[in-house]
Each structure stands twice: as structure tokens, then as C-alpha cells.
Short mmCIF file of C-alpha atoms in Angstrom, two decimals:
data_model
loop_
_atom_site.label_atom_id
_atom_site.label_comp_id
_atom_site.label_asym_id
_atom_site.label_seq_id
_atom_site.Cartn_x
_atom_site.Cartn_y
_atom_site.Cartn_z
CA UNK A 14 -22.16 1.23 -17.89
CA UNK A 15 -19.78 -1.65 -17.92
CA UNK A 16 -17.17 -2.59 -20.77
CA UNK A 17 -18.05 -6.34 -22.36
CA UNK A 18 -14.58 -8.11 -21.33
CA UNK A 19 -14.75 -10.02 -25.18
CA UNK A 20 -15.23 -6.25 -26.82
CA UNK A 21 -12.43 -4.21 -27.78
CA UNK A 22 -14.55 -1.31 -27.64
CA UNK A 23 -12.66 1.79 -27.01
CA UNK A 24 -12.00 2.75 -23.73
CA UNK A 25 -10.68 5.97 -24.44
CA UNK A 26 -12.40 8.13 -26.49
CA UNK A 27 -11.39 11.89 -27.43
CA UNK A 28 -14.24 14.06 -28.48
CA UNK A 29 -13.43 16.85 -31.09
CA UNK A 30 -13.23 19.64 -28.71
CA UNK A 31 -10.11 17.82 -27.00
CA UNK A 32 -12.40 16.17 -23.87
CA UNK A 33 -11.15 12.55 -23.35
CA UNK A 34 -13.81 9.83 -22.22
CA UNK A 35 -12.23 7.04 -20.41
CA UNK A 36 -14.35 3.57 -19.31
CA UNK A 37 -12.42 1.51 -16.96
CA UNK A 38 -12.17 -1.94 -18.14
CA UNK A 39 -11.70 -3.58 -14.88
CA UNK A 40 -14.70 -1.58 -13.00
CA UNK A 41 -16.29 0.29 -15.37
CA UNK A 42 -16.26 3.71 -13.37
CA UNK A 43 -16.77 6.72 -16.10
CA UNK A 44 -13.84 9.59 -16.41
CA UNK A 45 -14.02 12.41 -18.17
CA UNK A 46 -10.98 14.81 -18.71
CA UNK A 47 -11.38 18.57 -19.48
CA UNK A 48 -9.17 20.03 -21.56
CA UNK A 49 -7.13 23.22 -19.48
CA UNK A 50 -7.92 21.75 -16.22
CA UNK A 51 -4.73 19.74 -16.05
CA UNK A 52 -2.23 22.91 -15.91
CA UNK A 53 -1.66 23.01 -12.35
CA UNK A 54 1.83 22.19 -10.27
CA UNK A 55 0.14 18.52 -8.37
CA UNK A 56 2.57 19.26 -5.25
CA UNK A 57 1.70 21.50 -2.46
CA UNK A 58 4.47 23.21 -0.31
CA UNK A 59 4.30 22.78 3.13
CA UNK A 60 2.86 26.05 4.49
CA UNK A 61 5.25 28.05 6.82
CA UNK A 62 8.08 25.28 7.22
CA UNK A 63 10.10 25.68 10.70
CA UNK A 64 14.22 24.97 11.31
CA UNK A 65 14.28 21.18 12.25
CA UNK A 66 16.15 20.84 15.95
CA UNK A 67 18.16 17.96 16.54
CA UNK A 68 15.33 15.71 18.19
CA UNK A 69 12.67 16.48 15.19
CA UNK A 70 14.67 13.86 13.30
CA UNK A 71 14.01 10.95 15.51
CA UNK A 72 10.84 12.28 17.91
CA UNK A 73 8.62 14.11 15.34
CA UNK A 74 5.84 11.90 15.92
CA UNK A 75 4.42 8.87 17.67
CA UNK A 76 6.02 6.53 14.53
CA UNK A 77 9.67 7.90 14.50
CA UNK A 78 12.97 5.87 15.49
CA UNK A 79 13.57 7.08 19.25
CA UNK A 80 9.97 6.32 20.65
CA UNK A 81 9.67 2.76 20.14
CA UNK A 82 6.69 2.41 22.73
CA UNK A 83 4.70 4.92 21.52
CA UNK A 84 2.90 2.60 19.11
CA UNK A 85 1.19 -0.64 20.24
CA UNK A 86 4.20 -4.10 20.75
CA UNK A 87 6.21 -4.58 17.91
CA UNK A 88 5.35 -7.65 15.67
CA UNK A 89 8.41 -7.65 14.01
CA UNK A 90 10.90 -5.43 12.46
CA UNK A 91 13.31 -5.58 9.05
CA UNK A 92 17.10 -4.97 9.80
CA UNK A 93 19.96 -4.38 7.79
CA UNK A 94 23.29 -6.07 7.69
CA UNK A 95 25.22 -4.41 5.02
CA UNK A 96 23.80 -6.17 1.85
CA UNK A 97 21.52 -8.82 3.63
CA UNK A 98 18.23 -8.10 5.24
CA UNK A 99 16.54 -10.14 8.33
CA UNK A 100 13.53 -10.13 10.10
CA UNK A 101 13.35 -10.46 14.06
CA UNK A 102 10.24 -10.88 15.46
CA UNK A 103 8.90 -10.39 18.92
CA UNK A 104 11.24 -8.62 20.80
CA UNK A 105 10.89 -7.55 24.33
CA UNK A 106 10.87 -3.97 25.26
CA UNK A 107 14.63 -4.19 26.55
CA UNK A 108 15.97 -6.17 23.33
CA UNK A 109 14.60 -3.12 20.83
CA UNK A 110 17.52 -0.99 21.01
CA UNK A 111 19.99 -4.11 20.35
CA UNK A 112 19.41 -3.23 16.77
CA UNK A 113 18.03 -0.67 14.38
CA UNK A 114 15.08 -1.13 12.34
CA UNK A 115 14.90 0.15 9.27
CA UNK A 116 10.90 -0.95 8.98
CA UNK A 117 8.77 -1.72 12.19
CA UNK A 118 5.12 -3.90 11.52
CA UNK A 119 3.12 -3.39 14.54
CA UNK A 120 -0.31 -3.17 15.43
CA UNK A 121 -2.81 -0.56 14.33
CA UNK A 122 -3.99 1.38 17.55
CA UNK A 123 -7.82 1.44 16.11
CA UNK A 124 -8.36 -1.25 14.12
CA UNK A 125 -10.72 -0.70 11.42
CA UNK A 126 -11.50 -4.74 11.78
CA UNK A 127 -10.81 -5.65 15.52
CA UNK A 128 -9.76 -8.35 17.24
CA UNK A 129 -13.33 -8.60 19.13
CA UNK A 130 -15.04 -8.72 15.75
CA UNK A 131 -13.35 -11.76 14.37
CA UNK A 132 -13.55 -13.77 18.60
CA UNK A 133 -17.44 -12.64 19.21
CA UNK A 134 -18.64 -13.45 15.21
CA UNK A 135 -16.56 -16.26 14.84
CA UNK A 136 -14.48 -17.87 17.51
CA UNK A 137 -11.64 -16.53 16.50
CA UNK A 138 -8.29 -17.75 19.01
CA UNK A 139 -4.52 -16.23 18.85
CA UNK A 140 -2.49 -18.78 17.68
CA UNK A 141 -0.04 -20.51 20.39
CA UNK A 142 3.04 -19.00 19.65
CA UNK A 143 1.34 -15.50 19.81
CA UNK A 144 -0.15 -16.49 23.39
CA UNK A 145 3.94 -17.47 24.63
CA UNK A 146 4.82 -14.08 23.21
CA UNK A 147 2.04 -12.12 25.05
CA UNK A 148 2.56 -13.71 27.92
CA UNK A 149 5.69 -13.02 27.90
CA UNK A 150 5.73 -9.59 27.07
CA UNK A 151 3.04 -8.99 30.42
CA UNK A 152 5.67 -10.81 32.36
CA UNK A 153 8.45 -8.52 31.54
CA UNK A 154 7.70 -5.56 33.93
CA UNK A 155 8.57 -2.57 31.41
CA UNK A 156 6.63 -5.16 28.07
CA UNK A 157 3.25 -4.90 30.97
CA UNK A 158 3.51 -0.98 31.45
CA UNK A 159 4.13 -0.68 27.55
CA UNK A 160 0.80 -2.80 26.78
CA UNK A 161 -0.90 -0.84 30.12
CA UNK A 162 0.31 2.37 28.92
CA UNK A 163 -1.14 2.04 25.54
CA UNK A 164 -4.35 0.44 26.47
CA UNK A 165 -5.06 3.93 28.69
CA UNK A 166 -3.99 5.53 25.57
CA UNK A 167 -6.55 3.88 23.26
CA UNK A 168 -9.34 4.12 25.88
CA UNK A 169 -8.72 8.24 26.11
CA UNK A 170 -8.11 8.76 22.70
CA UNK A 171 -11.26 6.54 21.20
CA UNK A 172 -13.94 8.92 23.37
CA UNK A 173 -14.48 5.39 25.75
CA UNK A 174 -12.31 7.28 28.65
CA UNK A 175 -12.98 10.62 28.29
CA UNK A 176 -12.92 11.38 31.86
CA UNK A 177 -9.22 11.15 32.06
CA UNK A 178 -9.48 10.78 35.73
CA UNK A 179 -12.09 7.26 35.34
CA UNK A 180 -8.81 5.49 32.72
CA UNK A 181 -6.26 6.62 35.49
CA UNK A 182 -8.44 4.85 38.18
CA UNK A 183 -9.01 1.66 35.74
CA UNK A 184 -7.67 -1.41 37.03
CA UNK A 185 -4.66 -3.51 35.31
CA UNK A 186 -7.13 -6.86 34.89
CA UNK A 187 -9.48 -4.01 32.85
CA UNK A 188 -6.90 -2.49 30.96
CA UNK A 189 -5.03 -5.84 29.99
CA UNK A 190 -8.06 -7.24 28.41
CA UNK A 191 -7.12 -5.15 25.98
CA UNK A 192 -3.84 -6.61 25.14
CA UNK A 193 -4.80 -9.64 22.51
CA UNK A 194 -5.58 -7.01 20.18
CA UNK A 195 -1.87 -6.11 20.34
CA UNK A 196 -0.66 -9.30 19.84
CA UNK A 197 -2.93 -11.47 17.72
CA UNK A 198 -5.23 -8.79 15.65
CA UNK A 199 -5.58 -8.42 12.15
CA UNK A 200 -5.03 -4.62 11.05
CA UNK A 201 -0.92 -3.97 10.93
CA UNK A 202 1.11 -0.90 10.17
CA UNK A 203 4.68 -1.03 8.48
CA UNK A 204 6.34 1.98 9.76
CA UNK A 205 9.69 3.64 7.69
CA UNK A 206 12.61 4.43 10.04
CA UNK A 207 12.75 7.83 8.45
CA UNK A 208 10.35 11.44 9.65
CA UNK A 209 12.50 13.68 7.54
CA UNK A 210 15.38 12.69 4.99
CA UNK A 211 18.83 12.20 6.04
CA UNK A 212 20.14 15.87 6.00
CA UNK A 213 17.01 17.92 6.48
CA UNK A 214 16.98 20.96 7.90
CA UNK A 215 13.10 22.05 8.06
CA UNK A 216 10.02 20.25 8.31
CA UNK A 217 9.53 20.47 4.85
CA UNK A 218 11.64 18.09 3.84
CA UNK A 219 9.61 14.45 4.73
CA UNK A 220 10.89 11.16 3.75
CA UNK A 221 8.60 9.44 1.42
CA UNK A 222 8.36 5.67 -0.62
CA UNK A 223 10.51 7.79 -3.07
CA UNK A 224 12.88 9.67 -1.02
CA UNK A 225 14.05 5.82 -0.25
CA UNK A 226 16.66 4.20 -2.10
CA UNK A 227 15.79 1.47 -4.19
CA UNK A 228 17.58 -1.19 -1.75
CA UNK A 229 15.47 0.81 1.13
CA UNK A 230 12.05 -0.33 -0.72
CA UNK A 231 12.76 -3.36 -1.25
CA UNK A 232 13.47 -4.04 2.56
CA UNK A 233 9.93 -2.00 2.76
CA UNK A 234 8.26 -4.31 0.27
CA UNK A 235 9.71 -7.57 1.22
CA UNK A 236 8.43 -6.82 5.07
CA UNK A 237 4.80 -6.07 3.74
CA UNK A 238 4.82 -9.52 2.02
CA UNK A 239 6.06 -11.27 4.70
CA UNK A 240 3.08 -9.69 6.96
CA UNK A 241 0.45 -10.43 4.48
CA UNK A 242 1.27 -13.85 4.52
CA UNK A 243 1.34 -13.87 8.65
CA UNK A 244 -1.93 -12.28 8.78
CA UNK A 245 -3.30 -15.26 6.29
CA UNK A 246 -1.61 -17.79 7.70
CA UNK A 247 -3.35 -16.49 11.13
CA UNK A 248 -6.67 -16.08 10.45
CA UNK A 249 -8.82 -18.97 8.53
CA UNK A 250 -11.51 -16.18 8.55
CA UNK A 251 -10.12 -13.95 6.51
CA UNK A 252 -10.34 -14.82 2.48
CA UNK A 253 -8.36 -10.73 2.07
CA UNK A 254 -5.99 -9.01 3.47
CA UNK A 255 -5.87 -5.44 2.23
CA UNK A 256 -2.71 -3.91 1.81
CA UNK A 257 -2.64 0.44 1.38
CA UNK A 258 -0.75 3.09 1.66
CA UNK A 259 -1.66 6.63 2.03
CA UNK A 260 0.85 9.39 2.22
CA UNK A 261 0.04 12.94 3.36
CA UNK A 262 -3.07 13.87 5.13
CA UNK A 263 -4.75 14.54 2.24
CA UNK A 264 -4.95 11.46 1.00
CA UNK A 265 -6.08 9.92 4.32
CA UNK A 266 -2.49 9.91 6.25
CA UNK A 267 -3.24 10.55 10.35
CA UNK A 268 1.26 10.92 10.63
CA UNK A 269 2.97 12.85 8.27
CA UNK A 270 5.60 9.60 8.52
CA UNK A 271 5.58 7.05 6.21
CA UNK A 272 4.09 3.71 6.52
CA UNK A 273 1.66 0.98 4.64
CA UNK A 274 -1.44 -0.63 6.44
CA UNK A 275 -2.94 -4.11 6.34
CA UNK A 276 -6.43 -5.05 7.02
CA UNK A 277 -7.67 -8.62 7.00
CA UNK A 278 -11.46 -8.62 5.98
CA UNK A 279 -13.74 -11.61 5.88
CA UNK A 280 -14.62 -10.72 2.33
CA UNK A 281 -13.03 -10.69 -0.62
CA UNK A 282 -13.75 -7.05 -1.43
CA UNK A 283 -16.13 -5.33 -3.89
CA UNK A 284 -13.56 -4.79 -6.73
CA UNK A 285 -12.15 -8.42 -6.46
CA UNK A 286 -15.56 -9.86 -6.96
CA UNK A 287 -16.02 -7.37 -9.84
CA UNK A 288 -12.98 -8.43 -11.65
CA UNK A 289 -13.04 -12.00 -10.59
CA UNK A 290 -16.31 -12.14 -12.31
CA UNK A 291 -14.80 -10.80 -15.16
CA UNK A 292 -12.10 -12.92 -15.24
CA UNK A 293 -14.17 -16.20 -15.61
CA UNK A 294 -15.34 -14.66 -19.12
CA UNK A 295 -11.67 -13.86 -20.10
CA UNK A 296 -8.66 -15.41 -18.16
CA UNK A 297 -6.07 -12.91 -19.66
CA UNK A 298 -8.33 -9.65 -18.68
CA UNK A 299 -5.19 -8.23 -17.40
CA UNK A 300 -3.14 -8.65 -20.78
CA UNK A 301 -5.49 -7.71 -22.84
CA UNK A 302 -6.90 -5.03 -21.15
CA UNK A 303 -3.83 -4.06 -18.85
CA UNK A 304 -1.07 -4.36 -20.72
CA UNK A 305 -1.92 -4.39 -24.37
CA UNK A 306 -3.73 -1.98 -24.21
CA UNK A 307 -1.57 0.28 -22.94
CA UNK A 308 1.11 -0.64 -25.17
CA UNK A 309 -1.71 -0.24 -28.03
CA UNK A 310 -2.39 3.42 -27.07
CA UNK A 311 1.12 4.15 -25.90
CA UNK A 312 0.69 4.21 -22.43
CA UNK A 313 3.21 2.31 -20.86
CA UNK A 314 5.72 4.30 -19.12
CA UNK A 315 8.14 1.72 -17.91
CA UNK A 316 9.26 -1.58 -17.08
CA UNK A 317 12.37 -4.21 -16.22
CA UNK A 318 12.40 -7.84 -16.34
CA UNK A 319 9.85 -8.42 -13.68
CA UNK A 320 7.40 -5.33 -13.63
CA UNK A 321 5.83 -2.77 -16.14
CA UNK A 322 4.51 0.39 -15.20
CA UNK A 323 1.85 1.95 -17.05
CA UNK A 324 -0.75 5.21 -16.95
CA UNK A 325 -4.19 3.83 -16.13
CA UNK A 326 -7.67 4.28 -17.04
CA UNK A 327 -11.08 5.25 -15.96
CA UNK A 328 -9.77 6.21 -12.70
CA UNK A 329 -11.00 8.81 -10.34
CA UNK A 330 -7.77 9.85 -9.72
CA UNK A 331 -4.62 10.58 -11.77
CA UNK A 332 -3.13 6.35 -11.33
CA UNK A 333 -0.27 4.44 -12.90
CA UNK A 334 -0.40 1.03 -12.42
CA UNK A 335 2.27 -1.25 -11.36
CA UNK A 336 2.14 -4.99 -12.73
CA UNK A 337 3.96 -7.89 -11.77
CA UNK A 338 4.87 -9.96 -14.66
CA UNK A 339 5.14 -13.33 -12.14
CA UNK A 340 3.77 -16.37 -12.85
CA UNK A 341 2.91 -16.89 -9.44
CA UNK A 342 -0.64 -14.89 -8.16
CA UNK A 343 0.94 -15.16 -4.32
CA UNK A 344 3.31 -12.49 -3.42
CA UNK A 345 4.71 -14.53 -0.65
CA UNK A 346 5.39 -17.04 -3.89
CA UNK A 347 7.09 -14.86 -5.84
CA UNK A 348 10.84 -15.10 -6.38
CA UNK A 349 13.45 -12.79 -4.63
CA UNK A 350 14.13 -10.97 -8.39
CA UNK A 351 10.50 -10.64 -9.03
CA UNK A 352 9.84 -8.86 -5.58
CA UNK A 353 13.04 -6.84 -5.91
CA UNK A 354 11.49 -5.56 -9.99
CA UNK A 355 8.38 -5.27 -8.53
CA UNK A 356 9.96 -3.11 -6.02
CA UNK A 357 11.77 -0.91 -7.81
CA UNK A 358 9.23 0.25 -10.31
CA UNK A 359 7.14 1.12 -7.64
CA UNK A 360 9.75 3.21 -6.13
CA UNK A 361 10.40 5.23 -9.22
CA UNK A 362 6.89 5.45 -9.80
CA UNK A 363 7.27 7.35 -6.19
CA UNK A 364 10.04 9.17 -7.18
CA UNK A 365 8.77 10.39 -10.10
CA UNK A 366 5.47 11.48 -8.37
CA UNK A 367 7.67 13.54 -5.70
CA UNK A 368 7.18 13.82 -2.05
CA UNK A 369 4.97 16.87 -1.92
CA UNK A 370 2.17 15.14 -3.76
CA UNK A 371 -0.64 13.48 -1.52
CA UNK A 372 -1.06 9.90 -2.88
CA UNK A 373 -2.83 5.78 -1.86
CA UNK A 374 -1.03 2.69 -3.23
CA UNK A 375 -4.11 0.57 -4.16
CA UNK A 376 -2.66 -3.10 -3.52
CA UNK A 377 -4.68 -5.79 -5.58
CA UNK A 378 -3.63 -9.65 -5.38
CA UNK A 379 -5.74 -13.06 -5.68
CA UNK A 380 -7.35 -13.17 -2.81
CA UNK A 381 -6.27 -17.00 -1.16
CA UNK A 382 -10.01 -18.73 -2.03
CA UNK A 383 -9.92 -18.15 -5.19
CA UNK A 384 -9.07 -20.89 -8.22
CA UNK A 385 -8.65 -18.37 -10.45
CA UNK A 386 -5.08 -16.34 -10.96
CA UNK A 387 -4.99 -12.53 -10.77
CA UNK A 388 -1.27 -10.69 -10.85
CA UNK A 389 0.01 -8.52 -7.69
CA UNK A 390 -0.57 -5.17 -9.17
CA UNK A 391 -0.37 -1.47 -7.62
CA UNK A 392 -2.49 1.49 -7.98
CA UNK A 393 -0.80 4.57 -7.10
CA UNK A 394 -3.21 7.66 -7.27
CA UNK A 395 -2.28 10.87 -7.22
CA UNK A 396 -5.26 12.91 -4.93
CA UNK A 397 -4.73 16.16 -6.32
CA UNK A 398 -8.52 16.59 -6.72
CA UNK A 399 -11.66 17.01 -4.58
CA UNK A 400 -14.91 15.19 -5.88
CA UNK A 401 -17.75 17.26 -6.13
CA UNK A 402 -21.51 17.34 -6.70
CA UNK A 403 -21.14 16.69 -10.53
CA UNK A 404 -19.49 13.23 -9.59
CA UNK A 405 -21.92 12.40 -7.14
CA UNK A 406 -25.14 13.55 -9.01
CA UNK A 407 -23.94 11.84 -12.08
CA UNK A 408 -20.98 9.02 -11.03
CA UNK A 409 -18.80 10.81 -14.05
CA UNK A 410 -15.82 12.19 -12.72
CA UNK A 411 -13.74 14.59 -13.92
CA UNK A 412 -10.28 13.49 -13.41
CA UNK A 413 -7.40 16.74 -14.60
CA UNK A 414 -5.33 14.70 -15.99
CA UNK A 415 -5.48 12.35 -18.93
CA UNK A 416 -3.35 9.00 -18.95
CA UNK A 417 -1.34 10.71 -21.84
CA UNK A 418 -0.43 13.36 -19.33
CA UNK A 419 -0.05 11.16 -16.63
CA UNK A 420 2.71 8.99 -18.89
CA UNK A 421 4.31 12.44 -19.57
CA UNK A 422 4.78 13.76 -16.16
CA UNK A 423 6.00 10.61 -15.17
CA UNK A 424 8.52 9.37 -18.29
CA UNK A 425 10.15 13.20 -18.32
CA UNK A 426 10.54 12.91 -14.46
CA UNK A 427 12.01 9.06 -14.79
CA UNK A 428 14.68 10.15 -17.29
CA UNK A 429 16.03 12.81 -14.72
CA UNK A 430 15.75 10.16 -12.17
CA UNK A 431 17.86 7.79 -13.81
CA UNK A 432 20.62 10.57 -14.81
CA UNK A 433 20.76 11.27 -11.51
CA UNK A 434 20.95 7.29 -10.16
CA UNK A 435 17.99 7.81 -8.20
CA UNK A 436 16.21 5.24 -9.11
CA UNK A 437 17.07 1.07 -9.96
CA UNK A 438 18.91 0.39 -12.66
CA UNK A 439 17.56 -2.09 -15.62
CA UNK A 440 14.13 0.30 -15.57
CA UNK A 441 13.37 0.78 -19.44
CA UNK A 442 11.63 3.95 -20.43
CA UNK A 443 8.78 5.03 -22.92
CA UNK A 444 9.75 3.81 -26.43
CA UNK A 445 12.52 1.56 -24.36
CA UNK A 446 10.06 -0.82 -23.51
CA UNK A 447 9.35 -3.27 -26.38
CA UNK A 448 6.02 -3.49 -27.59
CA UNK A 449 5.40 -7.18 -26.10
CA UNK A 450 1.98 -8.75 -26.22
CA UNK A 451 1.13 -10.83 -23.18
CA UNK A 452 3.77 -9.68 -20.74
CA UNK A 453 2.23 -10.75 -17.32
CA UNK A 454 2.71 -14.50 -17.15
CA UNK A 455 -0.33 -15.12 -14.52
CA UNK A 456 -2.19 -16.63 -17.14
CA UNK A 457 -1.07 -20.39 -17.37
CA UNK A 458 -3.20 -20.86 -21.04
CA UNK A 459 -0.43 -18.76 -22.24
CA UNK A 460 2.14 -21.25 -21.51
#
């Protein structure tokens, strides 16, 4: 069951005994919400938190600080210079500690596209400049035991070398065939300087998206961009790169640490297609059925000059979605103000959610062969449900919270935010937010 894109059929419908029907407009999955099943705390304590000791702050895991070469070589990394940010990119192993990063982008250990699907189905070659670097990262003695060290690493931890004796006894040629992967593949990981928050004193106490401050995401953000655009600009194969987060291992995290993966995919993706589809019928789908909407059924939560922030619908999970109100479909496009309003609702959407609540960030953009414009826009779901055989028997799923409750969690959580100066200032809340038609200036018919 799909909804027509020219209908303004309902899309939420409350029956009398208080159930709420929801159609997603965008991909017409079916929610239902049960009254009663939404009175549950969504965060889960960690069970049996330990005293941190000084190293836990900077060695918790393969993705902290202090072990830089425990993940494959560093692509680049966002620093901080008082106000400014920069971006260095491919450092040798001696030049890491010469300054700290705040984000790190490097390669994903197992690629869930590798870097021998795009050479063997299409020819794929690393670009020049990533050849010098590789080079000369195996010709700086500790950059080759780095890249030999994690290749023996991958081979014993993907099932290839279980005989731990065989990878020990591999030869450096065999192991360093490996290495393009590490320096020209297409699945990245943005990696937060941060395990724990500053001042934690048990493992409870994890730094999240929202635990940043807003200046933090930003840097977070504006790295992300810049690799989405490297991965494009990389790989003439590749019509989407996919850009996700998931935090907590229930929602699909392997570290406990935070961090955002990209994917570059040789298709544009099942939901693009769905909506670009859509789109062709109805240009300002996203207004009308985004925005407006919202705004119509008072869902929007909140929004600045650049971004609004509203509870969604039809999803299988508790989501709020984040719109950019750019003109420009390209991230990499978009101006430094729009990034930094994009940024910041996303962090107080984070910060409202909390840090002990398993969640994905969803990331949706035009992908780069397409002539028609879609806005950057966020999905961040809340997985504080399991699906079950109802869902799959019947592909209706019961979601525990309705978008009404979702925009009151979220707006009484925002206010105490913004008391506190947790989150960005400018941010509009609830009945703050003027009831605009047409916010999200993708749409060049609008003018």
C-alpha cells in the first residue's frame, strides 16, 4: 500500500480506541501504534559499570586517541586551532602525534563493498596521488609494519587465517597485496576523539553525537562531508555513497566509541529510487509531505535558520527527521552556515535522545546522477524495539511510540537543554517555530 504523492490522504489516522495508523509518504511502510505500549524509560543502563583507570580514557578500544595504529592508515583527520578547524591528510605514522585529532576518517577493516569488488567488476584504479601516498607509507619502515600488522590482523580476524601459525608464516609480498584497500577503498569510518566524556569516572559514562558540544559536531559533520565528496570524486563507479551512523551495539555498533561510516555502492539505493520516482510526479514531495505536513499536524519540534527538525512518520522505529533547508542538493555545496544549522539540530536532536539510547542516523542526499534535487536530510531512529513475527507475517509494524510522543520526549528534553546551554543557540522550539509553508528551498519552481 503506497500513498498517491498528488493525494492528501491522511497519513495518520487515529482509530477510536486510541491506536494510531501511520502510512509513510516517502516509502509507504505501514505503522501501527498501540496505545500503553509507549510507557517505558527508551535508555538502558549499562549493566554492572566498573571504576574507569587512567588508561580506559584513551585505550578503551581499538578506535580511542592513544592507539593510532590499531585501525587501518589514516586518510585524514580534523584538528582544532582554537576557533578554526583544518584538515591534514595523509600523515605518516611518525607525523600523527604532531597534532591531536579531534575526528580521524580511516578505512573500514571489512569493507562491506571492497576494494577487489569495484578492480575485478570494473577496472577500478587508485587515483595517483593515493598511489604516492601508499607508496610512501610502505617506504617508511614503521607506515610498512602498520599496513603488515593490520593485514595479519584482517586475515585472522575474517576466518581466512585461522591457523594463527599459517598468517605468522605469510610472506610480506602476500600480506601487502592487501594494502590498496587501505589506501584507495571505498567504505570509511569517522572516528570521535572521545571513549568516555571528559571527567568520567566509570564505564558508564560514553561519549556520544550528543555528549559533544555543538562546535565539536560541527568539526564531526564538516569531516563527513568532506569524505563523501572524496569518495565521489574517487570513484566514477559509484552513483551513492551511504553515509550512517549507529551508536550502541544494539543498534548495529561493533565499538562502544563513536563514529559514522561511509559506503560507496554502485547503485543508487532502494529508497532513493523509491522517492526519486516519486519525485518526478511531485517536485516539492519533501514540502508538502515533509514539512507541511508536519507543521499541519503539529509535528515539528524544532528548527533555526538553516534546518528544521521534525517527528516522522510511518517509520519502523521511533525517527525525527532532520532537514536541510539549502538550496543546494550537494552537501559538499552547501554554505559554511547551512552545514553549521544543519549541524546543530542534529546534535540536539542527540542530546535530547541521551546517550544511553541505542540509535542509526539514516543519511539521505541526491545521489550525484540524478537531474532531479532532493534535500540532505537525517533519520535518527531510536531502536528501542525488536521486530517480531507480527511484522514479518504481515509488514505492519508496531512502532511504541507515536510521532506525537516522539515530539514530546524530544521538545520537553530540548527546553532543559537550552536552559542548561547544552545545545546551539538560535534553535526555535515547538510553537517557536513559525508555521512556514515551503521551508526547504531544494525545489527551484519555488523560486
Amino acid at each position: 500500500m503506497s500513498l498517491p504523492v498528488h493525494s492528501h490522504r491522511d497519513a495518520l489516522t487515529t482509530m477510536a480506541d486510541g491506536t494510531i495508523k501511520q502510512l509513510n509518504p516517502f516509502s509507504g511502510t505501514e505503522v501501527w501504534t498501540v496505545p500503553g505500549r509507549g510507557n517505558r524509560p527508551l535508555a538502558h543502563p549499562v549493566a554492572d559499570p566498573r571504576p574507569l583507570t587512567p588508561g580506559d580514557l584513551t585505550h578503551a578500544c581499538a578506535f580511542c586517541e592513544a592507539t593510532p595504529l590499531a585501525t587501518p592508515p589514516e586518510k585524514s583527520r580534523m584538528v582544532r586551532d582554537g576557533a578554526a578547524w583544518r584538515i591534514e591528510r595523509g600523515l605518516l605514522p611518525h607525523e600523527l602525534g604532531a597534532s591531536r585529532a579531534e575526528f580521524r576518517r580511516v578505512p573500514n577493516l571489512f569493507e562491506i563493498v571492497s576494494y577487489d569488488y569495484w578492480v575485478k567488476n570494473y577496472g577500478f584504479e587508485m587515483s595517483a596521488d593515493q598511489r604516492d601516498h601508499m607508496e610512501a607509507y610502505l617506504a617508511d619502515p614503521a607506515g610498512r609494519a602498520h599496513v603488515l600488522d593490520i593485514a595479519r590482523k584482517r586475515l585472522r580476524a575474517s576466518g581466512r587465517g585461522a591457523d594463527v601459525a599459517a598468517v605468522a608464516d605469510m610472506a610480506d609480498e602476500e600480506l601487502l597485496a592487501l594494502a590498496p584497500s587501505y589506501f584507495a577503498g571505498g567504505h570509511d569510518v569517522i572516528i570521535a576523539r572521545r571513549h568516555y566524556v571528559d571527567g568520567a569516572d566509570n564505564t558508564s559514562q560514553l561519549a556520544s553525537s550528543g555528549t559533544l558540544t555543538p562546535e565539536e559536531h560541527y568539526g564531526f559533520i564538516a569531516l563527513t562531508i568532506d569524505a563523501m565528496l572524496d569518495l565521489y570524486d574517487r570513484n566514477r563507479y559509484a552513483p551513492y555513497v551511504v553515509v550512517f551512523q549507529n551508536w550502541l551495539s544494539a543498534a548495529g555498533a561493533s565499538f562502544d566509541h563513536l563514529h559514522k561510516q561511509l559506503v560507496a555502492i554502485d547503485e543508487r539505493g532502494v529508497q532513493s529510487e523509491v522517492e526519486i520516482a516519486k519525485l518526478r510526479q511531485n517536485l516539492n514531495l519533501y514540502n508538502e509531505w515533509g514539512v507541511n505536513y508536519a507543521f499541519y499536524n503539529n509535528l515539528v519540534i524544532a528548527e533555526n535558520d538553516h534546518a528544521i527538525l521534525i517527528a516522522g512518520i510511518g517509520h519502523r522505529y521511533p525517527t525525527m527527521t532532520i532537514y536541510s533547508k539549502a538550496a543546494s542538493p550537494e552537501p559538499w555545496n552547501m554554505s559554511d552556515d547551512e552545514v553549521r544549522g544543519f549541524s546543530d539540530l542534529l546534535h540536539a536532536a542527540h542530546a535530547a535522545t541521551g546517550p544511553g539510547v541505542a540509535c542509526n542516523e539514516e543519511w539521505h542526499h541526491k545521489p550525484v546522477d540524478v537531474d532531479v534535487p532532493m534535500p540532505l536530510r537525517v533519520n535518527l531512529k531510536w531502536r528501542v524495539s525488536t521486530l517480531a513475527g507480527f511484522e514479518g507475517g504481515t509488514k505492519i509494524y508496531v512502532n511504541t511510540l507515536s510521532p506525537h510522543d516522539i515530539r514530546d520526549r524530544t521538545v520537553t528534553a530540548l527546553y532543559a537543554l537550552r536552559d542548561a546551554g547544552s545545545i546551539a543557540p538560535g534553535i526555535r522550539i515547538a510553537t517557536e517555530c513559525l508555521p512556514s509553508r515551503n521551508v526547504l528551498r531544494y525545489n527551484p519552481r519555488l523560486g
